[in-house]
Amino acid sequence: MLCALLPLWALACVAEPISDSGSEPVDGWGDAVALLREAASPLETSSDLDPVVERAKDRRLVMLGEASHGTAEFYSWRAALTRRLIQEGDFRFVAVEGDWVPIYRLNRYVKGLGGSGESAAAVMQTFSRWPTWMWANAEMLEFVEWLRDFNAGRPRAERVGLYGIDVYGEADARRKVLALLAVMEPDLGSAVAERYACLDRFGDDLTDYARAVGEGGASCESAVEEAVEMIEARRGALESVDPGLYFHLEQSARAVRGAERHFRSMALAGPESWNLRVDHFFDTLGRLHAYFGSDSKGIVWAHNTHIGDARATVMAQQGQRNIGQLAREGFGADAVFALGFSTYRGAVMAGRAWGLPGEIMAVPPAAAGSFEALMHETGRASALLLLDALADSELLAAPIPHRAIGVVFRPEHERTRNYVPTRMAERYDALIYLENSGAVRPIGDPGQEK
C-alpha cells in the first residue's frame, strides 16, 4: 500500500530505518551523555514541573506531546502539567488529537451542562470508533473528572473547555450537523442533507471514498464545501438561538469538510493528505482562540510528530508540516511552548494493524544510536530537560533518531519504522524522559470497538 493511503497514526510515513551498528550517532557521544546528565532534573512530583510552568504559563499556546498514543505516563504527566497551567496561567481550553463530536460530549460533561452524562466513564463508553483507548482510558478519565470539579466552582462563561481537533469520526460529524439543524433550522437541514448524500453512500469509512476518487470517481468536494457555506451564511440567525450550539454546529460541518479533503487526497502520492489534516488541526485551534477571545490561551495534547516543530525533523524534507511549525510561524516562537515525551522501554497499548483489537505490547529497549539510548546512558530514571537551554550546544545540533509509536505498533519492526531523525533542541522547548513506561488502562474493551 502506498504511504499516502496508510492511516497516518501509524507514523510509518515519517520514520526512517535505524542501524544497530554502534552506539555513537555523532562524535562526542560520551560528552553529550554527560551534558544531558547535568541538564536533566529529577521528575517525581508535580512540583518538579515548576521550571516548565514558569516558562509556559504566559504563552498563548502550550503543546504537550506523546511518543505513543497508548502510554499511561504520557497522559498522567500531561494531565499534571495541564492542571497547573489551568490553575496558575488561566488557560481557557484543552484541545486534543481526537474527533470533534465525541470529545464535545466530554466538553459538555466537564462544563456540567444538562444531559451530559453521569460520569466521565459513561461518556467514554459511548466512544466506538477505533482506537477507543486513545481517549477512553483511566488516565484521561482522572483528568476529565478533575476538570469537571474545577469548573464546578466557576461561572459558566469561565469554565475551561475540552475539544477534539481531528478530522476522523466524519460520519459522527455529519450526523451531528443534521441533528442540530433539525432543531435549529429544519429547512436548512434538508438542504445540507442533500449535499451530504454524496458521502452517505460510502458509509462510515471514507477510505472507500478515497479509493473511489483514486480510481477516477467523482469527488464530494463541492458538496461538503457548499454545506459549510450554507451554514455560515445563516450564522446570525443560528447564533441567536444559541452561540455555543452554533459553534458546535459549524465546527462539526468543518470537520466533515476537513475529512473529505484529507481522505480525497489519500489517493495522491506525497504529503498532501497529512498536511490537509494538519491544516484542519491548526484552523480549529485558531477558531477556539477566537471563540474564547483573542487573548485566550490554550493547551494541546497530541503526538510528538504533531507538536514538535516539523522543520527540525526529516518530516520537512518529505514536505510535511505540523501544528508545532504552524503555531511558531503563525503566533511567533515566543508565544508557543512545545514539550515532547520520550521513553526507553516498557509497554504500550496499540493494535498490530489498523482496526485490529488493542493489546498491551512490550516496548523493547530503544535502538542503539537513538536519543532514547543516549538518555538511558545518563542513568536518569525519569527526567525533565529544558531543551531551549541546550540550543547552543554543538553536541546536540546534529539529527538523532527519536522514537515515535502510533496506534499501530509491531515490536518486531520497531527499529525500522519507529524513529524520526530530529534536532531535539529545535523541535521542542522541553522534554520529559521516562526510562520505563506502562500501557494506558482502557475504559471498556478495546477489542470490541468498531
Short mmCIF file of C-alpha atoms in Angstrom, two decimals:
data_model
loop_
_atom_site.label_atom_id
_atom_site.label_comp_id
_atom_site.label_asym_id
_atom_site.label_seq_id
_atom_site.Cartn_x
_atom_site.Cartn_y
_atom_site.Cartn_z
CA MET A 1 0.00 0.00 0.00
CA LEU A 2 1.24 3.46 -0.81
CA CYS A 3 2.37 5.57 2.13
CA ALA A 4 -0.26 8.16 1.19
CA LEU A 5 -3.01 5.57 1.72
CA LEU A 6 -1.82 4.49 5.17
CA PRO A 7 -3.64 5.85 8.22
CA LEU A 8 -1.12 8.36 9.47
CA TRP A 9 -1.45 7.48 13.15
CA ALA A 10 0.75 4.52 12.15
CA LEU A 11 3.58 7.05 11.68
CA ALA A 12 5.44 4.80 9.26
CA CYS A 13 5.42 7.64 6.75
CA VAL A 14 7.55 9.93 8.91
CA ALA A 15 10.03 7.40 10.26
CA GLU A 16 13.28 6.04 8.86
CA PRO A 17 15.25 2.84 9.48
CA ILE A 18 17.85 2.97 12.22
CA SER A 19 21.01 0.95 12.34
CA ASP A 20 22.07 -1.12 15.33
CA SER A 21 25.73 -0.85 14.38
CA GLY A 22 27.47 1.03 17.13
CA SER A 23 26.14 3.27 19.85
CA GLU A 24 27.50 6.65 18.80
CA PRO A 25 25.50 8.52 16.13
CA VAL A 26 27.84 11.53 16.27
CA ASP A 27 31.29 12.31 17.55
CA GLY A 28 31.23 13.25 21.19
CA TRP A 29 28.53 10.77 22.25
CA GLY A 30 30.06 10.47 25.71
CA ASP A 31 30.26 14.23 26.07
CA ALA A 32 26.61 14.52 25.05
CA VAL A 33 25.63 11.98 27.69
CA ALA A 34 27.48 13.98 30.32
CA LEU A 35 25.84 17.21 29.16
CA LEU A 36 22.36 15.71 29.34
CA ARG A 37 23.03 14.09 32.70
CA GLU A 38 23.93 17.52 34.06
CA ALA A 39 20.94 19.24 32.41
CA ALA A 40 18.34 16.63 33.41
CA SER A 41 16.40 17.47 36.54
CA PRO A 42 14.53 14.81 38.58
CA LEU A 43 10.86 14.27 37.83
CA GLU A 44 8.91 12.65 40.62
CA THR A 45 6.10 15.00 41.71
CA SER A 46 4.07 17.84 40.22
CA SER A 47 6.31 20.38 41.93
CA ASP A 48 9.19 19.15 39.74
CA LEU A 49 7.33 20.74 36.83
CA ASP A 50 7.99 24.23 38.24
CA PRO A 51 10.57 25.17 35.55
CA VAL A 52 8.14 24.31 32.75
CA VAL A 53 5.19 26.05 34.40
CA GLU A 54 7.25 29.21 34.85
CA ARG A 55 8.27 29.24 31.18
CA ALA A 56 4.92 28.16 29.73
CA LYS A 57 2.19 29.78 31.80
CA ASP A 58 2.19 33.06 29.87
CA ARG A 59 2.37 31.52 26.38
CA ARG A 60 -0.62 31.69 24.05
CA LEU A 61 -0.35 28.02 23.18
CA VAL A 62 1.27 25.19 25.12
CA MET A 63 1.63 21.95 23.18
CA LEU A 64 2.16 18.71 25.11
CA GLY A 65 3.22 15.67 23.11
CA GLU A 66 3.50 11.93 23.50
CA ALA A 67 5.82 9.37 21.94
CA SER A 68 2.91 6.92 21.63
CA HIS A 69 -0.88 7.03 21.81
CA GLY A 70 -1.01 4.27 24.41
CA THR A 71 1.43 5.09 27.23
CA ALA A 72 -0.07 5.80 30.67
CA GLU A 73 2.66 8.09 31.97
CA PHE A 74 2.41 10.42 28.98
CA TYR A 75 -1.25 11.04 29.81
CA SER A 76 -0.71 11.38 33.54
CA TRP A 77 2.21 13.82 33.23
CA ARG A 78 0.35 15.87 30.62
CA ALA A 79 -2.59 16.00 33.00
CA ALA A 80 -0.41 17.09 35.92
CA LEU A 81 1.12 19.89 33.89
CA THR A 82 -2.23 20.91 32.40
CA ARG A 83 -3.81 21.16 35.86
CA ARG A 84 -1.09 23.52 36.97
CA LEU A 85 -1.28 25.63 33.82
CA ILE A 86 -5.05 26.00 34.16
CA GLN A 87 -4.76 26.94 37.83
CA GLU A 88 -1.75 29.23 37.55
CA GLY A 89 -1.99 30.52 33.98
CA ASP A 90 -5.74 30.85 33.34
CA PHE A 91 -5.78 28.67 30.22
CA ARG A 92 -9.26 28.50 28.70
CA PHE A 93 -9.29 25.31 26.65
CA VAL A 94 -7.62 21.96 26.16
CA ALA A 95 -7.57 20.65 22.58
CA VAL A 96 -6.72 17.01 21.95
CA GLU A 97 -5.88 14.91 18.89
CA GLY A 98 -9.35 13.41 18.92
CA ASP A 99 -12.63 13.58 16.99
CA TRP A 100 -14.72 16.72 17.42
CA VAL A 101 -18.09 15.11 18.18
CA PRO A 102 -17.18 12.51 20.84
CA ILE A 103 -14.76 14.86 22.60
CA TYR A 104 -17.51 17.50 22.61
CA ARG A 105 -19.53 15.12 24.76
CA LEU A 106 -16.70 15.30 27.29
CA ASN A 107 -16.70 19.08 26.86
CA ARG A 108 -20.35 19.20 27.90
CA TYR A 109 -19.56 16.91 30.83
CA VAL A 110 -16.63 18.94 32.17
CA LYS A 111 -18.75 22.09 31.93
CA GLY A 112 -21.57 20.46 33.89
CA LEU A 113 -24.15 21.03 31.15
CA GLY A 114 -27.53 19.32 31.33
CA GLY A 115 -27.83 15.80 29.98
CA SER A 116 -24.08 15.45 29.56
CA GLY A 117 -23.76 12.10 31.35
CA GLU A 118 -23.49 10.82 34.89
CA SER A 119 -19.71 10.26 34.79
CA ALA A 120 -16.69 10.61 32.54
CA ALA A 121 -16.61 6.82 32.23
CA ALA A 122 -20.20 6.78 30.99
CA VAL A 123 -19.38 9.34 28.31
CA MET A 124 -16.22 7.48 27.28
CA GLN A 125 -18.18 4.26 26.89
CA THR A 126 -20.10 5.94 24.06
CA PHE A 127 -16.86 6.17 22.04
CA SER A 128 -16.99 3.49 19.36
CA ARG A 129 -14.53 4.44 16.65
CA TRP A 130 -11.16 2.68 16.69
CA PRO A 131 -8.90 3.27 18.62
CA THR A 132 -11.15 3.96 21.59
CA TRP A 133 -8.34 3.54 24.12
CA MET A 134 -6.71 6.73 22.86
CA TRP A 135 -9.19 8.97 24.71
CA ALA A 136 -11.22 6.42 26.70
CA ASN A 137 -8.68 5.38 29.30
CA ALA A 138 -8.32 5.60 33.06
CA GLU A 139 -5.61 8.25 32.91
CA MET A 140 -7.77 10.52 30.76
CA LEU A 141 -10.78 9.80 32.95
CA GLU A 142 -8.98 11.07 36.03
CA PHE A 143 -8.14 14.35 34.29
CA VAL A 144 -11.68 14.80 32.95
CA GLU A 145 -13.20 14.33 36.41
CA TRP A 146 -10.70 16.83 37.83
CA LEU A 147 -11.63 19.37 35.16
CA ARG A 148 -15.34 18.95 35.91
CA ASP A 149 -14.68 19.57 39.61
CA PHE A 150 -12.53 22.59 38.79
CA ASN A 151 -15.19 24.07 36.53
CA ALA A 152 -17.96 23.49 39.06
CA GLY A 153 -16.66 26.40 41.12
CA ARG A 154 -16.53 28.85 38.20
CA PRO A 155 -19.17 30.91 36.36
CA ARG A 156 -20.43 29.12 33.25
CA ALA A 157 -18.76 31.62 30.91
CA GLU A 158 -15.38 30.99 32.54
CA ARG A 159 -15.38 27.19 32.50
CA VAL A 160 -12.45 25.53 30.75
CA GLY A 161 -13.40 23.66 27.60
CA LEU A 162 -12.24 20.33 26.15
CA TYR A 163 -12.29 19.83 22.38
CA GLY A 164 -11.13 17.49 19.60
CA ILE A 165 -9.20 18.88 16.64
CA ASP A 166 -9.02 15.86 14.31
CA VAL A 167 -10.82 15.07 11.04
CA TYR A 168 -11.61 11.44 11.81
CA GLY A 169 -15.08 10.45 13.00
CA GLU A 170 -16.53 12.23 9.97
CA ALA A 171 -19.72 10.16 9.96
CA ASP A 172 -20.48 11.24 13.54
CA ALA A 173 -19.91 14.85 12.49
CA ARG A 174 -22.32 14.51 9.55
CA ARG A 175 -24.99 13.06 11.79
CA LYS A 176 -24.44 15.77 14.41
CA VAL A 177 -24.80 18.56 11.83
CA LEU A 178 -28.12 17.18 10.64
CA ALA A 179 -29.38 16.53 14.18
CA LEU A 180 -28.60 20.09 15.27
CA LEU A 181 -30.15 21.63 12.16
CA ALA A 182 -33.27 19.53 12.63
CA VAL A 183 -33.83 21.52 15.83
CA MET A 184 -32.33 24.88 14.88
CA GLU A 185 -33.47 25.28 11.24
CA PRO A 186 -35.08 22.23 9.58
CA ASP A 187 -35.24 23.67 6.06
CA LEU A 188 -31.50 24.30 6.10
CA GLY A 189 -31.04 20.80 7.47
CA SER A 190 -32.82 19.32 4.47
CA ALA A 191 -30.61 21.28 2.08
CA VAL A 192 -27.42 20.19 3.90
CA ALA A 193 -28.63 16.58 3.92
CA GLU A 194 -28.87 16.72 0.13
CA ARG A 195 -25.19 17.74 -0.01
CA TYR A 196 -24.12 15.05 2.46
CA ALA A 197 -25.85 12.38 0.38
CA CYS A 198 -22.71 12.43 -1.77
CA LEU A 199 -20.76 10.90 1.14
CA ASP A 200 -23.60 8.85 2.61
CA ARG A 201 -23.17 6.10 0.04
CA PHE A 202 -19.70 5.34 1.44
CA GLY A 203 -20.98 4.68 4.95
CA ASP A 204 -18.81 5.44 7.96
CA ASP A 205 -15.44 4.61 6.38
CA LEU A 206 -14.13 7.20 3.93
CA THR A 207 -11.23 5.01 2.86
CA ASP A 208 -13.71 3.61 0.31
CA TYR A 209 -14.32 7.17 -0.82
CA ALA A 210 -10.57 7.76 -1.14
CA ARG A 211 -10.25 4.61 -3.21
CA ALA A 212 -13.16 5.57 -5.46
CA VAL A 213 -11.73 9.02 -6.15
CA GLY A 214 -8.33 7.49 -6.80
CA GLU A 215 -9.94 5.28 -9.44
CA GLY A 216 -11.44 8.29 -11.21
CA GLY A 217 -14.79 8.58 -9.43
CA ALA A 218 -16.50 11.91 -8.75
CA SER A 219 -15.49 13.75 -5.60
CA CYS A 220 -17.76 15.29 -2.95
CA GLU A 221 -15.56 18.36 -2.58
CA SER A 222 -18.10 20.93 -3.77
CA ALA A 223 -20.98 19.31 -1.87
CA VAL A 224 -19.35 19.48 1.58
CA GLU A 225 -17.97 22.95 0.84
CA GLU A 226 -21.47 24.15 0.00
CA ALA A 227 -22.75 22.70 3.28
CA VAL A 228 -20.27 24.79 5.26
CA GLU A 229 -21.05 27.91 3.25
CA MET A 230 -24.80 27.46 3.73
CA ILE A 231 -24.40 27.13 7.49
CA GLU A 232 -22.04 30.11 7.74
CA ALA A 233 -24.42 32.21 5.64
CA ARG A 234 -27.06 31.70 8.36
CA ARG A 235 -24.66 32.41 11.20
CA GLY A 236 -26.53 35.42 12.58
CA ALA A 237 -29.86 33.63 12.85
CA LEU A 238 -28.36 30.40 14.16
CA GLU A 239 -26.15 32.14 16.73
CA SER A 240 -29.19 33.97 18.04
CA VAL A 241 -30.65 30.59 19.01
CA ASP A 242 -27.55 29.57 20.99
CA PRO A 243 -23.98 30.82 20.29
CA GLY A 244 -22.37 27.74 21.80
CA LEU A 245 -24.61 25.40 19.85
CA TYR A 246 -23.84 27.27 16.64
CA PHE A 247 -20.09 26.90 17.29
CA HIS A 248 -20.60 23.15 17.73
CA LEU A 249 -22.65 23.02 14.52
CA GLU A 250 -20.20 24.97 12.39
CA GLN A 251 -17.16 23.10 13.66
CA SER A 252 -18.89 19.76 13.05
CA ALA A 253 -19.51 20.85 9.44
CA ARG A 254 -15.90 21.93 9.13
CA ALA A 255 -14.81 18.52 10.43
CA VAL A 256 -16.79 16.90 7.62
CA ARG A 257 -15.09 19.19 5.12
CA GLY A 258 -11.66 18.52 6.63
CA ALA A 259 -12.22 14.77 6.48
CA GLU A 260 -13.33 14.91 2.84
CA ARG A 261 -10.19 16.83 1.92
CA HIS A 262 -7.94 14.51 3.90
CA PHE A 263 -9.36 11.27 2.53
CA ARG A 264 -9.69 12.51 -1.04
CA SER A 265 -6.01 13.42 -1.08
CA MET A 266 -5.01 9.94 0.17
CA ALA A 267 -5.16 8.82 -3.46
CA LEU A 268 -2.29 11.16 -4.29
CA ALA A 269 1.37 10.41 -3.73
CA GLY A 270 3.16 12.80 -1.41
CA PRO A 271 2.42 14.68 1.82
CA GLU A 272 -0.85 16.40 0.90
CA SER A 273 -3.16 14.15 2.93
CA TRP A 274 -1.02 14.58 6.06
CA ASN A 275 -0.79 18.34 5.53
CA LEU A 276 -4.53 18.85 5.00
CA ARG A 277 -5.21 17.06 8.28
CA VAL A 278 -2.63 19.29 9.99
CA ASP A 279 -4.20 22.39 8.47
CA HIS A 280 -7.54 21.37 9.99
CA PHE A 281 -5.85 20.97 13.37
CA PHE A 282 -4.43 24.46 13.19
CA ASP A 283 -7.60 26.03 11.81
CA THR A 284 -9.54 24.52 14.71
CA LEU A 285 -7.06 25.94 17.22
CA GLY A 286 -7.48 29.37 15.66
CA ARG A 287 -11.25 29.08 15.90
CA LEU A 288 -11.01 28.08 19.56
CA HIS A 289 -8.85 31.11 20.28
CA ALA A 290 -11.41 33.31 18.53
CA TYR A 291 -14.31 31.68 20.39
CA PHE A 292 -12.74 32.22 23.81
CA GLY A 293 -11.34 35.66 22.97
CA SER A 294 -8.33 36.95 21.06
CA ASP A 295 -6.17 36.95 24.20
CA SER A 296 -7.20 33.46 25.32
CA LYS A 297 -4.67 30.71 25.94
CA GLY A 298 -4.93 27.04 25.05
CA ILE A 299 -3.24 23.70 25.66
CA VAL A 300 -2.85 20.97 23.04
CA TRP A 301 -2.44 17.23 23.63
CA ALA A 302 -1.17 15.46 20.51
CA HIS A 303 1.57 13.16 19.31
CA ASN A 304 5.17 14.40 19.26
CA THR A 305 5.00 14.26 15.46
CA HIS A 306 2.34 16.98 15.59
CA ILE A 307 3.55 19.28 18.35
CA GLY A 308 7.32 19.19 17.79
CA ASP A 309 8.41 21.58 15.01
CA ALA A 310 8.49 19.59 11.75
CA ARG A 311 11.32 21.77 10.41
CA ALA A 312 13.66 20.13 12.93
CA THR A 313 12.93 16.64 11.58
CA VAL A 314 13.03 14.56 8.43
CA MET A 315 9.36 15.44 8.02
CA ALA A 316 10.32 18.77 6.47
CA GLN A 317 12.42 17.00 3.85
CA GLN A 318 9.33 14.96 2.95
CA GLY A 319 7.24 18.11 2.55
CA GLN A 320 5.24 17.60 5.75
CA ARG A 321 4.29 20.37 8.14
CA ASN A 322 2.68 20.13 11.57
CA ILE A 323 0.97 22.30 14.17
CA GLY A 324 4.26 22.77 16.02
CA GLN A 325 5.66 24.50 12.95
CA LEU A 326 2.46 26.36 12.05
CA ALA A 327 1.99 27.66 15.59
CA ARG A 328 5.51 29.04 15.78
CA GLU A 329 5.13 30.62 12.35
CA GLY A 330 1.63 31.96 13.00
CA PHE A 331 1.81 33.07 16.62
CA GLY A 332 5.55 33.62 16.98
CA ALA A 333 8.02 31.30 18.69
CA ASP A 334 7.81 33.31 21.93
CA ALA A 335 4.06 32.69 22.12
CA VAL A 336 4.35 28.90 21.88
CA PHE A 337 5.82 26.27 24.20
CA ALA A 338 6.28 22.69 22.99
CA LEU A 339 7.07 19.80 25.35
CA GLY A 340 7.83 16.35 23.96
CA PHE A 341 7.91 12.93 25.63
CA SER A 342 10.30 10.03 25.32
CA THR A 343 10.63 6.52 26.75
CA TYR A 344 13.38 3.92 26.66
CA ARG A 345 11.41 0.70 27.32
CA GLY A 346 8.16 -0.58 28.80
CA ALA A 347 4.70 -1.45 27.50
CA VAL A 348 2.14 0.23 25.26
CA MET A 349 -1.49 -0.24 24.22
CA ALA A 350 -1.70 -0.48 20.42
CA GLY A 351 -3.05 -2.58 17.56
CA ARG A 352 -0.90 -4.80 15.35
CA ALA A 353 -2.67 -3.42 12.27
CA TRP A 354 -5.18 -0.68 11.58
CA GLY A 355 -8.51 -1.65 13.14
CA LEU A 356 -7.27 -4.75 14.99
CA PRO A 357 -8.06 -5.06 18.72
CA GLY A 358 -5.87 -3.08 21.05
CA GLU A 359 -3.46 -5.10 23.14
CA ILE A 360 -0.66 -4.46 25.58
CA MET A 361 2.67 -4.92 23.83
CA ALA A 362 6.23 -4.79 25.06
CA VAL A 363 8.25 -1.75 24.01
CA PRO A 364 11.80 -3.05 23.56
CA PRO A 365 14.86 -1.12 24.73
CA ALA A 366 15.46 1.74 22.32
CA ALA A 367 17.77 1.18 19.39
CA ALA A 368 21.45 1.99 19.76
CA GLY A 369 22.24 5.41 18.38
CA SER A 370 18.86 6.91 19.29
CA PHE A 371 18.11 9.82 21.59
CA GLU A 372 16.47 7.36 23.96
CA ALA A 373 19.66 5.29 24.09
CA LEU A 374 21.60 8.45 24.85
CA MET A 375 19.26 9.30 27.73
CA HIS A 376 19.47 5.74 29.00
CA GLU A 377 23.22 6.21 29.34
CA THR A 378 22.66 9.18 31.66
CA GLY A 379 21.25 6.84 34.31
CA ARG A 380 18.21 9.10 34.91
CA ALA A 381 15.08 7.04 35.52
CA SER A 382 12.78 9.97 34.82
CA ALA A 383 13.84 13.46 33.99
CA LEU A 384 12.81 16.88 32.75
CA LEU A 385 15.02 18.51 30.15
CA LEU A 386 14.81 22.20 29.28
CA LEU A 387 16.00 21.92 25.70
CA ASP A 388 15.88 25.62 24.97
CA ALA A 389 18.75 25.99 27.44
CA LEU A 390 20.76 23.49 25.36
CA ALA A 391 20.01 25.07 21.99
CA ASP A 392 23.56 26.36 21.53
CA SER A 393 25.23 23.03 22.23
CA GLU A 394 27.08 21.71 19.18
CA LEU A 395 26.88 18.22 20.69
CA LEU A 396 23.09 18.18 20.20
CA ALA A 397 22.93 20.06 16.91
CA ALA A 398 23.03 17.00 14.63
CA PRO A 399 19.86 14.98 13.88
CA ILE A 400 19.45 11.94 16.10
CA PRO A 401 16.79 9.21 15.78
CA HIS A 402 13.90 9.82 18.19
CA ARG A 403 11.29 7.13 18.95
CA ALA A 404 7.72 7.53 17.67
CA ILE A 405 5.00 4.87 18.14
CA GLY A 406 1.48 5.26 16.79
CA VAL A 407 -1.76 3.39 17.41
CA VAL A 408 -0.38 0.70 15.11
CA PHE A 409 2.71 -0.98 16.51
CA ARG A 410 4.63 -4.15 15.70
CA PRO A 411 7.52 -4.55 18.15
CA GLU A 412 9.40 -6.84 15.78
CA HIS A 413 9.64 -3.98 13.25
CA GLU A 414 10.21 -1.24 15.80
CA ARG A 415 13.77 -0.41 14.80
CA THR A 416 12.94 0.02 11.14
CA ARG A 417 9.71 2.00 11.41
CA ASN A 418 9.57 4.00 14.59
CA TYR A 419 12.33 6.60 14.67
CA VAL A 420 12.27 10.17 13.37
CA PRO A 421 15.65 11.88 12.82
CA THR A 422 15.42 15.03 14.95
CA ARG A 423 17.38 18.07 16.05
CA MET A 424 16.00 17.88 19.55
CA ALA A 425 16.60 21.43 20.82
CA GLU A 426 14.97 22.86 17.68
CA ARG A 427 11.97 20.54 17.79
CA TYR A 428 10.94 21.12 21.42
CA ASP A 429 11.38 23.66 24.20
CA ALA A 430 11.43 20.89 26.80
CA LEU A 431 11.13 17.13 27.07
CA ILE A 432 10.08 14.58 29.66
CA TYR A 433 12.08 11.33 29.55
CA LEU A 434 10.98 8.09 31.20
CA GLU A 435 13.26 5.09 31.46
CA ASN A 436 10.29 2.73 31.89
CA SER A 437 6.66 3.32 30.96
CA GLY A 438 3.42 1.34 31.04
CA ALA A 439 0.29 0.97 28.92
CA VAL A 440 -2.88 3.01 29.33
CA ARG A 441 -5.83 1.32 31.01
CA PRO A 442 -8.74 1.39 28.57
CA ILE A 443 -12.32 2.17 29.59
CA GLY A 444 -14.31 -0.69 28.08
CA ASP A 445 -12.99 -3.48 25.91
CA PRO A 446 -10.54 -2.29 23.20
CA GLY A 447 -11.29 -5.47 21.27
CA GLN A 448 -14.98 -4.69 20.82
CA GLU A 449 -14.77 -1.32 19.08
CA LYS A 450 -15.75 -0.54 15.50
#
